[in-house]
PDB file of C-alpha atoms in Angstrom:
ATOM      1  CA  UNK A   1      -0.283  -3.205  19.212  1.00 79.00           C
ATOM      2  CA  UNK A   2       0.418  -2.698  15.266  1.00 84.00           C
ATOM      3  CA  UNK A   3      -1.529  -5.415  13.410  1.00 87.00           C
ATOM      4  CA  UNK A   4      -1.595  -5.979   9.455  1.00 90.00           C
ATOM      5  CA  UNK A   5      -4.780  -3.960   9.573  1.00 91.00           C
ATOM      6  CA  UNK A   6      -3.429  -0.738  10.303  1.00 92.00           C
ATOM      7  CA  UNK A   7      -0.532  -0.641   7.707  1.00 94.00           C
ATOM      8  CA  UNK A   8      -3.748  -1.873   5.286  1.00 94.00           C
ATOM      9  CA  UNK A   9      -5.827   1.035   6.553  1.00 94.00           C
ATOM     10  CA  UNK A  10      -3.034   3.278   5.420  1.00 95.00           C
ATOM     11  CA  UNK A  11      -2.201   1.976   2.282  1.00 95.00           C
ATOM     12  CA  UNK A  12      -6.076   2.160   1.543  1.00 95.00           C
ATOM     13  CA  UNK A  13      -5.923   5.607   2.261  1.00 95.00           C
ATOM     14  CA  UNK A  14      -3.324   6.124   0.156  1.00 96.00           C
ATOM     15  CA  UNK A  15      -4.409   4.442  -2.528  1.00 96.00           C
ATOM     16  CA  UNK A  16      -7.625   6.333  -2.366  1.00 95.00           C
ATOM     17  CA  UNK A  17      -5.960   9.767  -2.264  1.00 95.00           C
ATOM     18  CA  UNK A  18      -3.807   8.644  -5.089  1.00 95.00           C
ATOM     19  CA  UNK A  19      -7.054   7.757  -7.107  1.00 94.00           C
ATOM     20  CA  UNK A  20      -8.540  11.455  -6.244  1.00 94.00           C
ATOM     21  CA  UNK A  21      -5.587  13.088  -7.399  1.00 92.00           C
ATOM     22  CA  UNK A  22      -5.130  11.449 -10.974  1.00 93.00           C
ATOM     23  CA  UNK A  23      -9.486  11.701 -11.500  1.00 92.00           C
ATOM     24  CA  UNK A  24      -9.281  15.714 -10.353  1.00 92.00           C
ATOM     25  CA  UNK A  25      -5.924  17.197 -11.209  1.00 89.00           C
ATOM     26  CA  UNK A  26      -5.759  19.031 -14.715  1.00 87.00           C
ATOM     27  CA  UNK A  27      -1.749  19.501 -14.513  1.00 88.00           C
ATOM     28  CA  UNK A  28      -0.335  16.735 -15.970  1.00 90.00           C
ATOM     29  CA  UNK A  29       2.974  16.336 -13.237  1.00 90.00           C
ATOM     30  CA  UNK A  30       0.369  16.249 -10.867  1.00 91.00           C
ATOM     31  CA  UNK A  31      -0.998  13.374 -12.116  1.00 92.00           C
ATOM     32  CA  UNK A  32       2.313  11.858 -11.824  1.00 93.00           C
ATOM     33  CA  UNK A  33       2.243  12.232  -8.340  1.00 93.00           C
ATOM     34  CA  UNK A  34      -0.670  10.451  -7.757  1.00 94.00           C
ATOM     35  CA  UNK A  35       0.118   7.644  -9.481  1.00 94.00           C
ATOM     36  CA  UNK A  36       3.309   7.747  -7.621  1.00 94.00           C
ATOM     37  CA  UNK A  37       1.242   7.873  -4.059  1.00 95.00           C
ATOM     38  CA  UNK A  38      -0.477   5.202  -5.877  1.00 96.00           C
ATOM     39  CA  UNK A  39       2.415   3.008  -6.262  1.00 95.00           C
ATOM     40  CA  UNK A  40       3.646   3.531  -2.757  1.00 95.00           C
ATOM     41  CA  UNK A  41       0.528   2.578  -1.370  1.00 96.00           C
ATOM     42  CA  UNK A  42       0.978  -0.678  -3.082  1.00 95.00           C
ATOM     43  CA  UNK A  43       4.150  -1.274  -2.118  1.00 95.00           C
ATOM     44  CA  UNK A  44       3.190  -0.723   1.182  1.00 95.00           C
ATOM     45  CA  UNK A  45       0.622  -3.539   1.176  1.00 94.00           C
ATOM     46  CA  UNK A  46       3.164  -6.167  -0.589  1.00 94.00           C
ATOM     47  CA  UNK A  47       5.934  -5.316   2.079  1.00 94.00           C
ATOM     48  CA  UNK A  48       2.964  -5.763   4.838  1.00 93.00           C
ATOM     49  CA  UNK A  49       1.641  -9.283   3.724  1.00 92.00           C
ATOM     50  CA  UNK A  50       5.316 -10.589   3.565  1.00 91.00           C
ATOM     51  CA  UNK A  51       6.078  -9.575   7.003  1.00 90.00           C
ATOM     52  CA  UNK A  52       2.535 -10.985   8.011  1.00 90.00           C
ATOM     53  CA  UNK A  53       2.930 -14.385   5.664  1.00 86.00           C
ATOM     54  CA  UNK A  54       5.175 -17.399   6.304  1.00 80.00           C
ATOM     55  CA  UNK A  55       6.692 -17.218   2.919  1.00 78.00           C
ATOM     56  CA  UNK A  56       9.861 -15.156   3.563  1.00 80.00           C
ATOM     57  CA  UNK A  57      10.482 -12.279   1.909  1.00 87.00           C
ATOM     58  CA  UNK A  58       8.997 -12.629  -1.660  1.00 89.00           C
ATOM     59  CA  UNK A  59       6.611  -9.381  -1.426  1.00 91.00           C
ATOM     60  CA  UNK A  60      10.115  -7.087  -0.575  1.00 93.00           C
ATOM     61  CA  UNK A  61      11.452  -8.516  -3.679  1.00 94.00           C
ATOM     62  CA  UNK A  62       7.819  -7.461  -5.192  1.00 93.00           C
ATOM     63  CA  UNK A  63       8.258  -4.234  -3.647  1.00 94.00           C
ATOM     64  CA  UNK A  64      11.953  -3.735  -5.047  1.00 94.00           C
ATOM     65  CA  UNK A  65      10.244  -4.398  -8.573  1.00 95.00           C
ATOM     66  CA  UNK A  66       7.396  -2.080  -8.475  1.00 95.00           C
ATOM     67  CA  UNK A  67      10.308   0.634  -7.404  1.00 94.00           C
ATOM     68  CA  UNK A  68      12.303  -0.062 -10.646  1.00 94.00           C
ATOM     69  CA  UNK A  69       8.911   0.233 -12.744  1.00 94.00           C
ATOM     70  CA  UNK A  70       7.876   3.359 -11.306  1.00 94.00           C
ATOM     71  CA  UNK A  71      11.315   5.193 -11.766  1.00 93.00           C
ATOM     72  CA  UNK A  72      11.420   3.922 -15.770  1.00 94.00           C
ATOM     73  CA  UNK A  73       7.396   5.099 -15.813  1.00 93.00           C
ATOM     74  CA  UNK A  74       8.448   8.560 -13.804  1.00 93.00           C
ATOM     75  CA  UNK A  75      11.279   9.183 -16.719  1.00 93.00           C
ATOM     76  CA  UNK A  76       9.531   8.257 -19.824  1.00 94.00           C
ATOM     77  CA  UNK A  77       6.641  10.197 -18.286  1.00 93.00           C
ATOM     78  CA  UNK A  78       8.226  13.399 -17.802  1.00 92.00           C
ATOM     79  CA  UNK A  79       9.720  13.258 -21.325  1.00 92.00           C
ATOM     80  CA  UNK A  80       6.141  13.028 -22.572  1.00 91.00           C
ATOM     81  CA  UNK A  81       5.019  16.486 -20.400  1.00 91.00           C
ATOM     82  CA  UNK A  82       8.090  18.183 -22.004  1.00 90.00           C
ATOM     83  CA  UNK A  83       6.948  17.051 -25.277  1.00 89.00           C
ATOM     84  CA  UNK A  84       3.948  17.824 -24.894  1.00 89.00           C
ATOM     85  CA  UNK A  85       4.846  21.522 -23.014  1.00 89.00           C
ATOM     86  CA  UNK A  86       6.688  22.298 -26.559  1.00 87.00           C
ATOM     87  CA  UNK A  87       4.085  21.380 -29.113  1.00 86.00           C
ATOM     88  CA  UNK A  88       0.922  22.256 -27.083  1.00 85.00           C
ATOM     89  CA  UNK A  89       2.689  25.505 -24.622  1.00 83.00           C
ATOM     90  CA  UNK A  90       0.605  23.738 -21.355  1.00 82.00           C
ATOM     91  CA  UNK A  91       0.611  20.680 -19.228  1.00 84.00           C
ATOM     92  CA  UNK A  92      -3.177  20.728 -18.469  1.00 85.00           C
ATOM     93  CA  UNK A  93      -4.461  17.565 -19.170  1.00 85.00           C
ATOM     94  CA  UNK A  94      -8.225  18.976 -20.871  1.00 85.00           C
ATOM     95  CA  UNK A  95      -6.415  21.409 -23.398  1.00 84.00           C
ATOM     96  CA  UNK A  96      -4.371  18.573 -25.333  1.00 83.00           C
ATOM     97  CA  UNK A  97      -7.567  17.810 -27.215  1.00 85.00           C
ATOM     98  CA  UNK A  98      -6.631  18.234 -31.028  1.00 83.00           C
ATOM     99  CA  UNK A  99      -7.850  14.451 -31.527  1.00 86.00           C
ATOM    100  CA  UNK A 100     -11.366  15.988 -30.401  1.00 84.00           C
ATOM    101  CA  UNK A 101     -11.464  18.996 -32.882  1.00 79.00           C
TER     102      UNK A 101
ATOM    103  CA  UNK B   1       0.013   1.467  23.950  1.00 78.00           C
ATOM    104  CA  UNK B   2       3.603   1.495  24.152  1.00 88.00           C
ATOM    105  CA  UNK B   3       6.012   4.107  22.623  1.00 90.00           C
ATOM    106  CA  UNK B   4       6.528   2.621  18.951  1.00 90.00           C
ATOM    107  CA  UNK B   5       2.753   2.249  18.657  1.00 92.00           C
ATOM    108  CA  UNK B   6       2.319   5.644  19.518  1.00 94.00           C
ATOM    109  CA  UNK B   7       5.274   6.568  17.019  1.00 94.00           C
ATOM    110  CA  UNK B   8       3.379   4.830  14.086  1.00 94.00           C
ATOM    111  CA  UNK B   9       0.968   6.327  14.677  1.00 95.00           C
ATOM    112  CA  UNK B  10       2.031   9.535  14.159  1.00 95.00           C
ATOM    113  CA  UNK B  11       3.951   8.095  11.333  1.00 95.00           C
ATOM    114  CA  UNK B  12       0.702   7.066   9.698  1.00 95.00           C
ATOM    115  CA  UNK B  13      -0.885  10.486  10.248  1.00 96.00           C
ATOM    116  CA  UNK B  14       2.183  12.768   8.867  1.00 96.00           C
ATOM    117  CA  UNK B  15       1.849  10.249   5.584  1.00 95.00           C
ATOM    118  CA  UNK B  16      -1.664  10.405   5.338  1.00 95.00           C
ATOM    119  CA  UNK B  17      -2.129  13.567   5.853  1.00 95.00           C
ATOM    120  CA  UNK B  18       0.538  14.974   3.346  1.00 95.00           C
ATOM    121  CA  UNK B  19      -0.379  12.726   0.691  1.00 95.00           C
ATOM    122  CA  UNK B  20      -3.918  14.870   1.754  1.00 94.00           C
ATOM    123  CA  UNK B  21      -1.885  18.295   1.221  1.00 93.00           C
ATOM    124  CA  UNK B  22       0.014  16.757  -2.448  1.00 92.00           C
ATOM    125  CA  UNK B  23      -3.685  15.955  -3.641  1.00 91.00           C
ATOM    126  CA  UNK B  24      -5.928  18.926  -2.544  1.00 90.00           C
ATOM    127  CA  UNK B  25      -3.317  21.770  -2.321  1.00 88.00           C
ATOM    128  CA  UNK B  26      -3.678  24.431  -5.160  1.00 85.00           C
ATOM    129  CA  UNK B  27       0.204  25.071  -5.428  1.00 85.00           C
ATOM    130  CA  UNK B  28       2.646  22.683  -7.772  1.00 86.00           C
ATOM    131  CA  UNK B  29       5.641  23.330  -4.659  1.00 86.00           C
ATOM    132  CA  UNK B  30       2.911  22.771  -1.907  1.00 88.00           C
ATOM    133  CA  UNK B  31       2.268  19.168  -3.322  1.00 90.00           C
ATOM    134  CA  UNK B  32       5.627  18.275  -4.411  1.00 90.00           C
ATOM    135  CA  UNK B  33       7.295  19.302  -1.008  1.00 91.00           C
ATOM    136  CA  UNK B  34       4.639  17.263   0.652  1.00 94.00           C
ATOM    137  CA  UNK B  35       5.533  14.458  -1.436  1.00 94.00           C
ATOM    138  CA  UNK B  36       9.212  14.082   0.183  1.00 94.00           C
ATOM    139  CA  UNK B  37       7.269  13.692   3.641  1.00 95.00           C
ATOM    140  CA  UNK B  38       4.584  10.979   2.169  1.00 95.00           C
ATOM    141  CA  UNK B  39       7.818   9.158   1.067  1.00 95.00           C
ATOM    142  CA  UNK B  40       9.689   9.940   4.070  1.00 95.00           C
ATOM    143  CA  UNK B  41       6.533   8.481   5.867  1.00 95.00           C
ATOM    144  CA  UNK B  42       6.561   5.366   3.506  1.00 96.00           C
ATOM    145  CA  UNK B  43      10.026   4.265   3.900  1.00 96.00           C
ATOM    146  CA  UNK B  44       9.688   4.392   8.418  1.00 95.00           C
ATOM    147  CA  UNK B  45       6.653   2.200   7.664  1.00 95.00           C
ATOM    148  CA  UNK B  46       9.003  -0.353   6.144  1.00 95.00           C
ATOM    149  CA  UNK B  47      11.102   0.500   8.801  1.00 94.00           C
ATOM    150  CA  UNK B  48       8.424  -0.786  11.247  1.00 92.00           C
ATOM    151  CA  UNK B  49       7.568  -3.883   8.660  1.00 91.00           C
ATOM    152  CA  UNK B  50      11.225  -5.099   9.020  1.00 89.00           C
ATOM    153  CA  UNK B  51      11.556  -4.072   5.637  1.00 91.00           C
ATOM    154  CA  UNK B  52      15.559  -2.221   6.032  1.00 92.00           C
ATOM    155  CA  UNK B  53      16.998  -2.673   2.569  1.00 94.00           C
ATOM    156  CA  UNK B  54      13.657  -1.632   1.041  1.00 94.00           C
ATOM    157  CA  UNK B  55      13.529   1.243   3.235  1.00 94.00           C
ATOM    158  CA  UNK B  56      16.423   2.253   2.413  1.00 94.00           C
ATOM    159  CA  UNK B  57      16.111   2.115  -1.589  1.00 94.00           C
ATOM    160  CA  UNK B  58      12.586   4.318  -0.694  1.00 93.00           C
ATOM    161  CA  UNK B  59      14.684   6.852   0.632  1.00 94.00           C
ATOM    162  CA  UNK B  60      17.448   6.553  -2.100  1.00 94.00           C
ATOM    163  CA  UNK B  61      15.505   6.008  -5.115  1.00 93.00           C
ATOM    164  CA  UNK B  62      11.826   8.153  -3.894  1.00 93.00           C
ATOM    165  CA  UNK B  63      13.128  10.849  -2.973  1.00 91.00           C
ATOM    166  CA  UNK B  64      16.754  11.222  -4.454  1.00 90.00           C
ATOM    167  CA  UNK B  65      15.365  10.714  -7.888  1.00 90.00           C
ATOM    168  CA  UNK B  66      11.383  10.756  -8.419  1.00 92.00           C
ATOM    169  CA  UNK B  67      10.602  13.463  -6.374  1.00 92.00           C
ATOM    170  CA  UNK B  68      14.032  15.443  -7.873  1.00 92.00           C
ATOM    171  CA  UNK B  69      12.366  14.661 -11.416  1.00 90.00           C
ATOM    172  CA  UNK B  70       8.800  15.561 -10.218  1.00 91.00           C
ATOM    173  CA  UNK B  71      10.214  18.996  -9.244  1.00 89.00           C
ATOM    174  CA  UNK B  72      12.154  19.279 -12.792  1.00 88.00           C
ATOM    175  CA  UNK B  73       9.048  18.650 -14.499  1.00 87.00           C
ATOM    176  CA  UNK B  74       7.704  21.486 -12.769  1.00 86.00           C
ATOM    177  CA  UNK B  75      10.087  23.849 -13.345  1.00 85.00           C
ATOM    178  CA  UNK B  76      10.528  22.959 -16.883  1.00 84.00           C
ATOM    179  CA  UNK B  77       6.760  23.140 -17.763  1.00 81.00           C
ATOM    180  CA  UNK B  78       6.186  26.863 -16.110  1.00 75.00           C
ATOM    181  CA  UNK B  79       7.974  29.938 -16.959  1.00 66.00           C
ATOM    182  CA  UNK B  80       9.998  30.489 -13.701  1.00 58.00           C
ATOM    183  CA  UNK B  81       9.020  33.740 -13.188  1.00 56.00           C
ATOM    184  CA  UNK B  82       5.933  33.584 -12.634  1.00 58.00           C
ATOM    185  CA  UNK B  83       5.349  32.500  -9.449  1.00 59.00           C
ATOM    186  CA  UNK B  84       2.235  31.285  -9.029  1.00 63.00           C
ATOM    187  CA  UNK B  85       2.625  27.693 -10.327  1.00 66.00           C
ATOM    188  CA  UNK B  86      -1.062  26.740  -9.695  1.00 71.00           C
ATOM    189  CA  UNK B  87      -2.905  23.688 -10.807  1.00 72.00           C
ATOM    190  CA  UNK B  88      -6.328  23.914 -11.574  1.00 79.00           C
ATOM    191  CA  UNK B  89      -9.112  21.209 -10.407  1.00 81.00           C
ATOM    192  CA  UNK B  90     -11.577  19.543 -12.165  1.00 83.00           C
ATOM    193  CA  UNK B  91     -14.473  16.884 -12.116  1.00 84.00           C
ATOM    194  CA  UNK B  92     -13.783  17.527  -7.658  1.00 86.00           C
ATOM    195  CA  UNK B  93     -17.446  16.045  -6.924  1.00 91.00           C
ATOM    196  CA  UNK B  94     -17.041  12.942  -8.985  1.00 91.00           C
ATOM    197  CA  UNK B  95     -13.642  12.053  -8.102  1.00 91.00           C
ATOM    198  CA  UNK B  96     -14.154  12.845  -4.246  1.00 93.00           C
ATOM    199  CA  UNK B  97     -16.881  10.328  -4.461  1.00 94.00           C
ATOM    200  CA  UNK B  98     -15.215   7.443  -6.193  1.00 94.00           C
ATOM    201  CA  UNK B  99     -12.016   7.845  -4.130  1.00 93.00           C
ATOM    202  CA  UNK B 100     -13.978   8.314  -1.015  1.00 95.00           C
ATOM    203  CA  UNK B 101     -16.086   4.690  -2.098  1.00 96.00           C
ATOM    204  CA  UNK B 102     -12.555   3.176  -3.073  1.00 95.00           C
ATOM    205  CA  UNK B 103     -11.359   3.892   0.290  1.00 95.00           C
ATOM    206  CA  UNK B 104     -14.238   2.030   2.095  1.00 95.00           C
ATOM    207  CA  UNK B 105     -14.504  -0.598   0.400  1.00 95.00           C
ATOM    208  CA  UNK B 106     -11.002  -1.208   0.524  1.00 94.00           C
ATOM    209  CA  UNK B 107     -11.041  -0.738   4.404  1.00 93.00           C
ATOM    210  CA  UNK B 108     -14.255  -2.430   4.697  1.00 94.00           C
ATOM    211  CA  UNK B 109     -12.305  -5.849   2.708  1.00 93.00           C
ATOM    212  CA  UNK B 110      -8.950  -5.498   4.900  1.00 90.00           C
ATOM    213  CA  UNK B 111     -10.727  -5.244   8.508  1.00 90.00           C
ATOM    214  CA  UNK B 112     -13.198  -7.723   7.439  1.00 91.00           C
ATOM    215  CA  UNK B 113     -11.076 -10.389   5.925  1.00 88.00           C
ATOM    216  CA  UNK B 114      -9.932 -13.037   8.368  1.00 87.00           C
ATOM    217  CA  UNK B 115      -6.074 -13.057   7.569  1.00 86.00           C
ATOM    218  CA  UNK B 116      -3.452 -15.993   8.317  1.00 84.00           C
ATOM    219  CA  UNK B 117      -1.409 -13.924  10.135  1.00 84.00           C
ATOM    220  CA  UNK B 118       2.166 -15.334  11.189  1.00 82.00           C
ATOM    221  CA  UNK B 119       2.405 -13.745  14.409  1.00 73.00           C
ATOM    222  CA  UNK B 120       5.943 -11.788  15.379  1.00 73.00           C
ATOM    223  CA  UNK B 121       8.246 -13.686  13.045  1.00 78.00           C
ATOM    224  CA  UNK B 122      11.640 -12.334  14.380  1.00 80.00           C
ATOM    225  CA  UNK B 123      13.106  -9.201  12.679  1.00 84.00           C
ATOM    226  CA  UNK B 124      16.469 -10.074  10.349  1.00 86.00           C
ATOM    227  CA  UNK B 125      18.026  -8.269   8.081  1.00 89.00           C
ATOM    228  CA  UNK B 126      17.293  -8.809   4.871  1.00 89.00           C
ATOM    229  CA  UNK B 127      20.126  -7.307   2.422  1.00 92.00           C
ATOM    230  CA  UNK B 128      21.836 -10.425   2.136  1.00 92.00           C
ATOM    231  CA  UNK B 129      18.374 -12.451   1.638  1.00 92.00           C
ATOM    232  CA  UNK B 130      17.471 -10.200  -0.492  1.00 93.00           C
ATOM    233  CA  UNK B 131      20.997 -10.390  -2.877  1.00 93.00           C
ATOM    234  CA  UNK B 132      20.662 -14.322  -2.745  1.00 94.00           C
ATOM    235  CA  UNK B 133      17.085 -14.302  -4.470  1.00 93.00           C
ATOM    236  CA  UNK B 134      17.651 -11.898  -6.596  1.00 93.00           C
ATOM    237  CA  UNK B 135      20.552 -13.799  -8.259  1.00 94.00           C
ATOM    238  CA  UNK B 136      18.856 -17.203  -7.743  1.00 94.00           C
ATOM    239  CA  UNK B 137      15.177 -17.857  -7.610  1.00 93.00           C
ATOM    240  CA  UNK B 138      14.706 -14.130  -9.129  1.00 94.00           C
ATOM    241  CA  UNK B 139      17.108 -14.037 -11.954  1.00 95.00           C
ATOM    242  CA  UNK B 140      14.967 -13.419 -14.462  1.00 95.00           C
ATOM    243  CA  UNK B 141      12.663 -10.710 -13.216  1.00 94.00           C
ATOM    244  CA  UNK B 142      15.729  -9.069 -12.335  1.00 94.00           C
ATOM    245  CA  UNK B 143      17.205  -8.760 -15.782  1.00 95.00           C
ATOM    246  CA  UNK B 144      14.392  -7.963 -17.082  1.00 95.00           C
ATOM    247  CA  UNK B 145      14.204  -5.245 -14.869  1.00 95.00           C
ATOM    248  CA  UNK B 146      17.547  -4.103 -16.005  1.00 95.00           C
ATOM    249  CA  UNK B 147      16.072  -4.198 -19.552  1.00 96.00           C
ATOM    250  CA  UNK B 148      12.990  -2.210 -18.863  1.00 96.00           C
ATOM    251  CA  UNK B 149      15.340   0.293 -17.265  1.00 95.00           C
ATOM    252  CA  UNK B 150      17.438   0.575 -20.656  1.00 96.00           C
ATOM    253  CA  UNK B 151      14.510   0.618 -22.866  1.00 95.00           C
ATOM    254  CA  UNK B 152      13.177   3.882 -20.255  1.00 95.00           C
ATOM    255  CA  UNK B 153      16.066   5.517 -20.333  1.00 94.00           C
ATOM    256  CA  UNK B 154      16.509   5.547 -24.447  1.00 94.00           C
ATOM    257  CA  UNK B 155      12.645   6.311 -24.757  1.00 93.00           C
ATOM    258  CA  UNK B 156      13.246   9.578 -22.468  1.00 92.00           C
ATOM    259  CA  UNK B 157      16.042   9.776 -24.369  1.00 91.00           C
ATOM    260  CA  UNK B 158      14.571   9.640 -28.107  1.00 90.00           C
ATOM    261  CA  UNK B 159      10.981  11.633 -26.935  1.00 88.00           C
ATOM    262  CA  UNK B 160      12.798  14.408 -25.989  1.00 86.00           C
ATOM    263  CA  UNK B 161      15.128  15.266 -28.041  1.00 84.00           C
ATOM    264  CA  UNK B 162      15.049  18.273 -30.791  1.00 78.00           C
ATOM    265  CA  UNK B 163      14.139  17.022 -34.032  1.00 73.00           C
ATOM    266  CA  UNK B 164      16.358  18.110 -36.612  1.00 70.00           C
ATOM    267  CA  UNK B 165      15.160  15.912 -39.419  1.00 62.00           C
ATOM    268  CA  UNK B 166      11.450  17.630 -39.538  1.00 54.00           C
TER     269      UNK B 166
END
């Protein structure tokens, strides 16, 4: 039997692997994709508790939301790489460091 | 442990696991390829929460135009003839541990927690429910959704456009 634990259990996991991959990635689209697993595994956990609540379908509508934010963050994202690929000639994350030097 | 139980969980594992392979694999294809089976794998989970508009949209929306971006910003940020698109790794130790301590304490907190569960509330489809709040209780999240989706789509827009003025 499927209970509201083990859709939690995967969304924890994840979220976890989400949070790995943005702390240890250098490439910069990479990063995107965590934060993308990290979004999903939030979604998965709103879309769980409304089928688990008695207060209808509110967390879908949540869900539907967080989708619409995570497209606009995915666009004006990738127009920052490809900025940043034309001034700086990489994506790695630890070479765009000109505010250091 | 009847069939569907068995079916999620293989569901869960495929998801899991190639969120695993986008995370620790070296190549930019490797990750992003596994990414249209973690989202795949998301959407059949909403499947199994009921969930068959949103499931839907996943499909439509995750992997018809994220992913399709993800794998433009790829190929946009490498010279394309060079074909080993690598990424390269860094602080592994420290973020192994805080994602591995994120994911048991989150596990710990949802198999711990006494829920209120409502137990099998029957399975409806929700397109229509879903319409009705979004153009009456929901109104205004939803146009200022619309909003945020014009204001994304002229910042792309303006950041990436050649500067002729400097």
């Amino acid at each position: 039997m499927i209970t509201l634990h083990h859709y939690l259990l995967v969304s924890a996991a994840l979220f976890s692997l989400g949070i790995m991959g943005v702390l240890t990635r250098k490439n910069a689209v990479n990063v995107l994709m965590g934060i993308e697993l990290i979004l999903n595994s939030a979604n998965i956990n709103l879309v769980a508790f409304s089928r688990y609540s008695s207060n209808g379908i509110d967390g879908q509508i949540f869900a539907i939301i967080v989708i619409v934010v995570a497209a606009s963050e995915v666009a004006v994202a990738l127009a920052m790489v490809l900025t940043m690929y034309r001034l700086l000639k990489t994506v790695n994350l630890d070479q765009a460091d000109t505010l250091k030097r | 442990m009847s069939a569907s139980d068995i079916l999620f969980l293989i569901v869960a594992v495929v998801t899991v696991g190639s969120a695993a392979i986008v995370v620790l694999s070296r190549s930019l294809i490797y990750s992003a390829f596994s990414l249209l089976f973690t989202f795949f794998g998301v959407a059949i989970i909403y499947v199994y929460l009921g969930a068959d508009f949103l499931a839907a949209t996943q499909v439509l929306i995750y992997v018809g135009g994220i992913l399709v971006l993800l794998l433009f910003g790829v190929m946009l940020t490498h010279r394309l003839y060079s074909l080993n698109l690598k990424t390269e790794t860094f602080q592994v130790i420290p973020g192994f541990l805080i994602a591995f301590a994120v994911f048991i304490s989150l596990a710990l907190v949802s198999t711990r927690t006494q829920w209120h569960v409502v137990a099998d509330k029957p399975l409806v489809p929700t397109t229509d429910m879903i319409g009705t709040l979004f153009l009456t209780e929901y109104l205004l999240p939803f146009e200022i959704a619309s909003i945020l989706l014009l204001v994304a789509l002229i910042g792309a827009a303006m950041l990436v456009r050649r500067r002729t003025d400097v």
